[in-house]
PDB file of C-alpha atoms in Angstrom:
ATOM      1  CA  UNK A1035       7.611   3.242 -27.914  1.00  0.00           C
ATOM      2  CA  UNK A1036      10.279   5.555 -26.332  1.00  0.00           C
ATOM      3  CA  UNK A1037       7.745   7.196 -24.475  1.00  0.00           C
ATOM      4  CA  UNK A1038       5.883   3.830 -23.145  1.00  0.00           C
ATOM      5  CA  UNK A1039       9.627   2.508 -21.811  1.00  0.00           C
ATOM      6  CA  UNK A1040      10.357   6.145 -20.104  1.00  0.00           C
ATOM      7  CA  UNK A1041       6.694   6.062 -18.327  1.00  0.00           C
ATOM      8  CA  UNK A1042       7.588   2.268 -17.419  1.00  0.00           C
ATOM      9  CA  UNK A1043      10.225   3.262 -16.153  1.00  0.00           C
ATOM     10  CA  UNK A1044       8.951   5.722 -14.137  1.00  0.00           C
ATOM     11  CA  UNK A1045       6.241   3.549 -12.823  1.00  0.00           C
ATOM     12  CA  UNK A1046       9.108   1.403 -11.675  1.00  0.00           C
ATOM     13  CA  UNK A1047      10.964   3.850 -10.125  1.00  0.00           C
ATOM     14  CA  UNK A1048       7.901   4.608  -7.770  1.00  0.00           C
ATOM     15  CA  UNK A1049       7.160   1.012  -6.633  1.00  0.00           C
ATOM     16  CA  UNK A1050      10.592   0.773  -6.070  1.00  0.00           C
ATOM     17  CA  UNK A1051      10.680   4.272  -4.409  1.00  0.00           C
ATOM     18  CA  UNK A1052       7.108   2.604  -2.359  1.00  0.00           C
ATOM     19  CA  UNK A1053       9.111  -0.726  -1.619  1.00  0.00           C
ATOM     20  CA  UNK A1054      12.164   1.062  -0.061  1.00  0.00           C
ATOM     21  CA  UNK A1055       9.507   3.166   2.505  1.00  0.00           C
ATOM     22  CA  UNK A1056       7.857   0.584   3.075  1.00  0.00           C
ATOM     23  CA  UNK A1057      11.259  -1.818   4.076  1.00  0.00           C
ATOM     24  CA  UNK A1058      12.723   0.558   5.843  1.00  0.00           C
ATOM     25  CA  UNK A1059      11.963   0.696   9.629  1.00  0.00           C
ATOM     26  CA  UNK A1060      13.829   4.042  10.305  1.00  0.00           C
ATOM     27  CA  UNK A1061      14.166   5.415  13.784  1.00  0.00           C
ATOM     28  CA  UNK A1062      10.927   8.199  14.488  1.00  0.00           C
ATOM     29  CA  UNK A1063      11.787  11.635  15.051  1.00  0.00           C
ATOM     30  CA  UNK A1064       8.878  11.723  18.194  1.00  0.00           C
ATOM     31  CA  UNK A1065       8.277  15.331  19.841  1.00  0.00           C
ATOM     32  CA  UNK A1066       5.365  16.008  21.685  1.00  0.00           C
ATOM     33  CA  UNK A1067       2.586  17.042  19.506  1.00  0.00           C
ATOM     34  CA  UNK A1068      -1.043  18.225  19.016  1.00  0.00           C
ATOM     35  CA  UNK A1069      -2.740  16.169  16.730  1.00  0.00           C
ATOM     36  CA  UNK A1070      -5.069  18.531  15.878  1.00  0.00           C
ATOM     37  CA  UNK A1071      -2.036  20.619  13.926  1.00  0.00           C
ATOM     38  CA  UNK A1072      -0.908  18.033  11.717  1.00  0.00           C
ATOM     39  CA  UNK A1073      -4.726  17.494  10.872  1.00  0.00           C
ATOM     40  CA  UNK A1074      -4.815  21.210  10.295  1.00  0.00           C
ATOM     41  CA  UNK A1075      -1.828  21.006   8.018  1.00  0.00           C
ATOM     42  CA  UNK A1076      -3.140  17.921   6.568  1.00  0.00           C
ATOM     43  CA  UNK A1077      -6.185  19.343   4.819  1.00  0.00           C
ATOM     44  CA  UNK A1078      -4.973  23.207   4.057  1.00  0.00           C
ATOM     45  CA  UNK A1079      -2.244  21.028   1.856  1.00  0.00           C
ATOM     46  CA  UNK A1080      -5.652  19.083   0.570  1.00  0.00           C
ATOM     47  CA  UNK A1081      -8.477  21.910   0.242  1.00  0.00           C
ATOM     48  CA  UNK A1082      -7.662  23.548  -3.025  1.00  0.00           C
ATOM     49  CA  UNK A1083      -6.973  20.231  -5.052  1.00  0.00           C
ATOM     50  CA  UNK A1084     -10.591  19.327  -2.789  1.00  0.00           C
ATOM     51  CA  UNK A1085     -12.811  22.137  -3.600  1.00  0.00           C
ATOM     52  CA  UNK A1086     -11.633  21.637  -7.620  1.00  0.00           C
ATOM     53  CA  UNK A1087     -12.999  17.837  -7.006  1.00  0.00           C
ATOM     54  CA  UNK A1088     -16.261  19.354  -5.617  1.00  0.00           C
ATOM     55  CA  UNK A1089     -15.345  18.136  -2.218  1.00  0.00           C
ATOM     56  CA  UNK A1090     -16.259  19.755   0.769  1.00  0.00           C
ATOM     57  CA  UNK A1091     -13.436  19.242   3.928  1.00  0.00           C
ATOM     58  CA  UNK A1092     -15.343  19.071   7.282  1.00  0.00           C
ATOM     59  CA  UNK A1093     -12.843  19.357  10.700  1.00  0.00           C
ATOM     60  CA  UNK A1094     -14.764  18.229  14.085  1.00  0.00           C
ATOM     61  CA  UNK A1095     -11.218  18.841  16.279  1.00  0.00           C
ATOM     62  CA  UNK A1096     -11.059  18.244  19.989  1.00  0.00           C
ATOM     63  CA  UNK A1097      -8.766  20.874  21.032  1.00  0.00           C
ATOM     64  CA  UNK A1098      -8.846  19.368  24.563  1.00  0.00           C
ATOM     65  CA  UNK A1099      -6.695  16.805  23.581  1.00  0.00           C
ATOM     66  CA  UNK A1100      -3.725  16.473  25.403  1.00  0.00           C
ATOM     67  CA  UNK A1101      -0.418  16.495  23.099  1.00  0.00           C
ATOM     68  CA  UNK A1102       1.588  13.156  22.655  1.00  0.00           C
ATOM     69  CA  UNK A1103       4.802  12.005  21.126  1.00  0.00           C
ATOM     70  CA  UNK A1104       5.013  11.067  17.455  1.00  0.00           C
ATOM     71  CA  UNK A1105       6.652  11.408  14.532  1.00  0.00           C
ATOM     72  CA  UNK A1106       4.621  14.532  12.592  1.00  0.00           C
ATOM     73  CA  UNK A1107       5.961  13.827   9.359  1.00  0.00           C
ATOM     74  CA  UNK A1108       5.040   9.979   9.654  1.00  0.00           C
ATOM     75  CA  UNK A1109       1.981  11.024  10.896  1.00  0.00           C
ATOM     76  CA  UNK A1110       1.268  13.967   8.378  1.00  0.00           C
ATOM     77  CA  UNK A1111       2.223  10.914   5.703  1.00  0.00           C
ATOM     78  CA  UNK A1112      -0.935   9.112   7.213  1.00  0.00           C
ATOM     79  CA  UNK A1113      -3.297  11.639   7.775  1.00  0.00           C
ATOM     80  CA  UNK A1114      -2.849  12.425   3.775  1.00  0.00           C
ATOM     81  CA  UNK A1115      -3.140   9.290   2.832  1.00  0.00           C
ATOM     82  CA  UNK A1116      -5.922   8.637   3.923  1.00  0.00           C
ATOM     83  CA  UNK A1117      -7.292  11.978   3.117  1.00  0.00           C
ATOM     84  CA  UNK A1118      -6.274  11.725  -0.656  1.00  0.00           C
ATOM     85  CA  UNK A1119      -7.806   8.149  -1.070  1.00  0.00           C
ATOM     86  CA  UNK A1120     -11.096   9.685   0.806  1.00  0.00           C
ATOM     87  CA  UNK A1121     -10.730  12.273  -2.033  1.00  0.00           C
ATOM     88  CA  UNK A1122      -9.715   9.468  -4.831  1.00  0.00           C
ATOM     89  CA  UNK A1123     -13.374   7.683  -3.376  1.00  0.00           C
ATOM     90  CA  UNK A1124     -15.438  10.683  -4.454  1.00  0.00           C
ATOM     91  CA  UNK A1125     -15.294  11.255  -8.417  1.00  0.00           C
ATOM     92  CA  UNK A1126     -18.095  13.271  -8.537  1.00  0.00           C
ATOM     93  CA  UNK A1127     -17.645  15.211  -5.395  1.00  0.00           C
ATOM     94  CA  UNK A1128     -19.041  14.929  -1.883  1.00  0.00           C
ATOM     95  CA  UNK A1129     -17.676  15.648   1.992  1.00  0.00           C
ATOM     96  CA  UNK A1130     -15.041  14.692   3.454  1.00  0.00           C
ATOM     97  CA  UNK A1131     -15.270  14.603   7.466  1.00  0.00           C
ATOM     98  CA  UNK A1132     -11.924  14.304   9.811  1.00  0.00           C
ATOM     99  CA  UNK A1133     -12.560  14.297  12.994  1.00  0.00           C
ATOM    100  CA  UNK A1134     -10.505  13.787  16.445  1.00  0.00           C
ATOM    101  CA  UNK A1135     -11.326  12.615  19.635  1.00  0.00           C
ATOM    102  CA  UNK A1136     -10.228  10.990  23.316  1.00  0.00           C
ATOM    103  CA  UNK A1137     -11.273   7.051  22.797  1.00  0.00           C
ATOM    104  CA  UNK A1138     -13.882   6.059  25.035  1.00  0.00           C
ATOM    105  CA  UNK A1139     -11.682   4.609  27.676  1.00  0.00           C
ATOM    106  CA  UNK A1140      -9.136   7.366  27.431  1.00  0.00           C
ATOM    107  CA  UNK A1141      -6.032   5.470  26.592  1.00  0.00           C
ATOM    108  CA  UNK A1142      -5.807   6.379  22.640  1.00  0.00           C
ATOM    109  CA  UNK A1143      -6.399   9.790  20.378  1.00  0.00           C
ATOM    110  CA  UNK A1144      -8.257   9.003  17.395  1.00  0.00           C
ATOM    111  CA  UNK A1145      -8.649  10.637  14.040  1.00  0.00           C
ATOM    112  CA  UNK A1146     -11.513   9.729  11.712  1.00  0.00           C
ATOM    113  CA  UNK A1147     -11.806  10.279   8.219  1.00  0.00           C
ATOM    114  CA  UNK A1148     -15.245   9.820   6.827  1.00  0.00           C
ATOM    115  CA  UNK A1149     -15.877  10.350   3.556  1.00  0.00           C
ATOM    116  CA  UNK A1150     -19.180   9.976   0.906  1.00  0.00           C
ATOM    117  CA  UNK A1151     -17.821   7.842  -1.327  1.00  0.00           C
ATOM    118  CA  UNK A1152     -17.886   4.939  -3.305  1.00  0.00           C
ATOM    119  CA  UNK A1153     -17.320   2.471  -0.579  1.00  0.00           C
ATOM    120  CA  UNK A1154     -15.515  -0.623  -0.387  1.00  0.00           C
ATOM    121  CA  UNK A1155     -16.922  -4.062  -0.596  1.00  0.00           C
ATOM    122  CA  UNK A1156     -16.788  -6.403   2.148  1.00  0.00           C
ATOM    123  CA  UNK A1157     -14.834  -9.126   0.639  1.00  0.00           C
ATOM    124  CA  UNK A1158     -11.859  -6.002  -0.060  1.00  0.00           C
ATOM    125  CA  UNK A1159     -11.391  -4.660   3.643  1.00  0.00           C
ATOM    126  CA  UNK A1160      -9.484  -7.197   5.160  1.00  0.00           C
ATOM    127  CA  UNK A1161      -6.782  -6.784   2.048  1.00  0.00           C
ATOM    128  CA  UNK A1162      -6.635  -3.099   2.477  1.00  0.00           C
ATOM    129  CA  UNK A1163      -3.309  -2.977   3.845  1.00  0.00           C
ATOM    130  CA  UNK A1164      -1.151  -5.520   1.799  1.00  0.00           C
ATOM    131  CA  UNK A1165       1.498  -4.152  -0.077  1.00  0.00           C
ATOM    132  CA  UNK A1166       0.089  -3.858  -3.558  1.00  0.00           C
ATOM    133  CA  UNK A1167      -3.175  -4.453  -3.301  1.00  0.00           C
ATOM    134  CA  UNK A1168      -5.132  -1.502  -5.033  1.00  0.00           C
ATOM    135  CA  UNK A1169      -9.042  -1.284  -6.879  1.00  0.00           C
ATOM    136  CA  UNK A1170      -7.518   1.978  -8.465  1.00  0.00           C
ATOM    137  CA  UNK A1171      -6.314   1.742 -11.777  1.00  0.00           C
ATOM    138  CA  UNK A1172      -3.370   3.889 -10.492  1.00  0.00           C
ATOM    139  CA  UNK A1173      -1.245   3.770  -8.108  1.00  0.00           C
ATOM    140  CA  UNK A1174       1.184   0.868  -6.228  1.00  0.00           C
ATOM    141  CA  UNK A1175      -1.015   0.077  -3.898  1.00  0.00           C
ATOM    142  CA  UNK A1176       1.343   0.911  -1.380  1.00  0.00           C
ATOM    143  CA  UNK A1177      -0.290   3.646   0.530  1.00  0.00           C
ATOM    144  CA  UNK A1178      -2.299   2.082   3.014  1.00  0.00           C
ATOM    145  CA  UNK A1179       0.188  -0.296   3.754  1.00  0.00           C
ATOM    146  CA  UNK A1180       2.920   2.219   4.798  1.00  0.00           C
ATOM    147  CA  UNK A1181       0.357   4.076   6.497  1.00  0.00           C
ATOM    148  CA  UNK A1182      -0.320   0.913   8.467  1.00  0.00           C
ATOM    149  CA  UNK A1183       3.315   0.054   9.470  1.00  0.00           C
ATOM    150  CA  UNK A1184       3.975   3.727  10.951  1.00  0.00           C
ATOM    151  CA  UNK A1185       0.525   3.456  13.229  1.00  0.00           C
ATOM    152  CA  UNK A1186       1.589  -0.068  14.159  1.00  0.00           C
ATOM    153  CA  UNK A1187       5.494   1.197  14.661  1.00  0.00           C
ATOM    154  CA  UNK A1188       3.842   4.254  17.443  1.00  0.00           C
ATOM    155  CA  UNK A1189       1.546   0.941  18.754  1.00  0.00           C
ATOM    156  CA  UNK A1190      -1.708   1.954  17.442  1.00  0.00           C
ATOM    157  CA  UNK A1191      -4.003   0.798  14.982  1.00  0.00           C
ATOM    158  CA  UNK A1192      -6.113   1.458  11.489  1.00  0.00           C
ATOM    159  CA  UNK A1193      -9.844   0.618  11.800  1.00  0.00           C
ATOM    160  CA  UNK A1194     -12.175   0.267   8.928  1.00  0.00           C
ATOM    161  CA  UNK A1195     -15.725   0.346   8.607  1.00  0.00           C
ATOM    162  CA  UNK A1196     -17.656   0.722   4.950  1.00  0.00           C
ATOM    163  CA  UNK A1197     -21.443   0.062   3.401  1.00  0.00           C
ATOM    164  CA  UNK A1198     -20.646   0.282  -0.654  1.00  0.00           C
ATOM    165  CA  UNK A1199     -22.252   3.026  -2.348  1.00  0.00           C
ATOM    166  CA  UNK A1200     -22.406   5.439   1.113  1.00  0.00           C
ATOM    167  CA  UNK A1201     -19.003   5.951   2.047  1.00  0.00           C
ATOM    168  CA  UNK A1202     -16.071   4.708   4.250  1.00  0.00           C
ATOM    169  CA  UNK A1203     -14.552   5.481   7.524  1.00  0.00           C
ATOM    170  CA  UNK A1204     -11.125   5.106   8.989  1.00  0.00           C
ATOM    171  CA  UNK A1205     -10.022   5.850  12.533  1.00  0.00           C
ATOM    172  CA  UNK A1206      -6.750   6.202  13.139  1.00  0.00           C
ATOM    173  CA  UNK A1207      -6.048   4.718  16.650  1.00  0.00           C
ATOM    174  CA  UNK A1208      -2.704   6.389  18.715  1.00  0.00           C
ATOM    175  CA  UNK A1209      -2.208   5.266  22.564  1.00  0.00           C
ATOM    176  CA  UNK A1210      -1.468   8.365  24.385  1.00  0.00           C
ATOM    177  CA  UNK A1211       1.526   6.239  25.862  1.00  0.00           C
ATOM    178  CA  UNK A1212       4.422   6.064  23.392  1.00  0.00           C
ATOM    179  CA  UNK A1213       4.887   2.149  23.656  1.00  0.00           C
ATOM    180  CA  UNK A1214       9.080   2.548  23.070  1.00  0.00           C
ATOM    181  CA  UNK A1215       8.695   4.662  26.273  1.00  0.00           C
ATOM    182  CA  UNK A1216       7.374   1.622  28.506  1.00  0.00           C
ATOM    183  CA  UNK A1217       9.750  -0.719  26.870  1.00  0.00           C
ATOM    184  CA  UNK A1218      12.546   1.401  28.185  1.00  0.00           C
ATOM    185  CA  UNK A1219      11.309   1.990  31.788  1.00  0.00           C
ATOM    186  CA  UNK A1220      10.335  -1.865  32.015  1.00  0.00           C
ATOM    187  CA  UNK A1221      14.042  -2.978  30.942  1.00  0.00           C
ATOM    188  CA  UNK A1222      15.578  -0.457  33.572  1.00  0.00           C
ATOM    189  CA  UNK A1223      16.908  -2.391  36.846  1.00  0.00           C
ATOM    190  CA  UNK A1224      15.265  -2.243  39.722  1.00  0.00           C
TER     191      UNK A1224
END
């Protein structure tokens, strides 16, 4: 029983640990960056623990993309999220696509991450990002939902699209405009 009430404790420790990130609303670190790095980064971190899995990591980059100002780390903490759940979705192996791109209007970068996978069922998606919801039987179920806040906190988005049994896609939606940068020039006097 020792070892049950050290592992709950544990356990504890990380929600906790999940709940504090999650809270806290710290100032971002924003330099101007190329996405396509902290992709790049993202999935060399990712490919050995991959190719053990029997997953196969696909990069589409658009190196045209221009670079814009974000936090990497927050946005490294995404990107692997998201990758690692991709991973989580494929038990017996399969691919593992991440893509980025110029939106089609030109105002956002995004970054998909496509994956084989189990899928998720319709009735799940919208609760994807609520703190502690989770169909693993690990986990806080705090991932997605931290993920979320730091795309919201840069003004962007997390878009979801899944058929069960074929696999699941998230983009990653950035506005090239950092929207703390307009909210500054707006409040100036004129």
């Amino acid at each position: 029983t020792l070892n049950l009430i050290a592992d709950e404790t544990m356990r504890c420790a990380g929600i906790v640990n999940g709940l504090l990130e999650f809270a806290r609303q710290t100032s971002s670190q924003t330099v101007p960056t190329d996405i396509n790095d902290v992709v790049d980064r993202t999935v060399l971190l990712l490919e050995k623990q991959a190719t053990v899995r029997n997953i196969r990591i696909e990069r589409i980059p658009d190196r045209s993309l221009p670079p814009i100002e974000v936090d990497k780390n927050k946005i490294q903490q995404v990107f692997s999220n998201l990758a690692i759940n991709a991973c989580e979705a494929m038990p017996t192996g399969g691919t593992l696509v991440v893509a980025s791109r110029m939106s089609r209007d030109g105002t956002h970068i995004e970054v998909t991450f496509t994956d084989t996978g189990v899928g998720i069922s319709k009735e799940n998606i919208p609760r994807l990002f609520d703190p502690f919801f989770t169909t693993k039987s690990f986990g806080t179920g705090l991932g997605l939902a931290v993920s979320y806040g730091i795309i919201r906190q840069r003004g962007g988005t997390i878009l979801v699209r899944s058929e069960v049994g074929k696999g699941t896609v998230f983009t990653v939606r950035i506005p090239l405009a950092d929207p703390g940068e307009e909210k500054r020039i707006e409040e100036e006097p004129q």
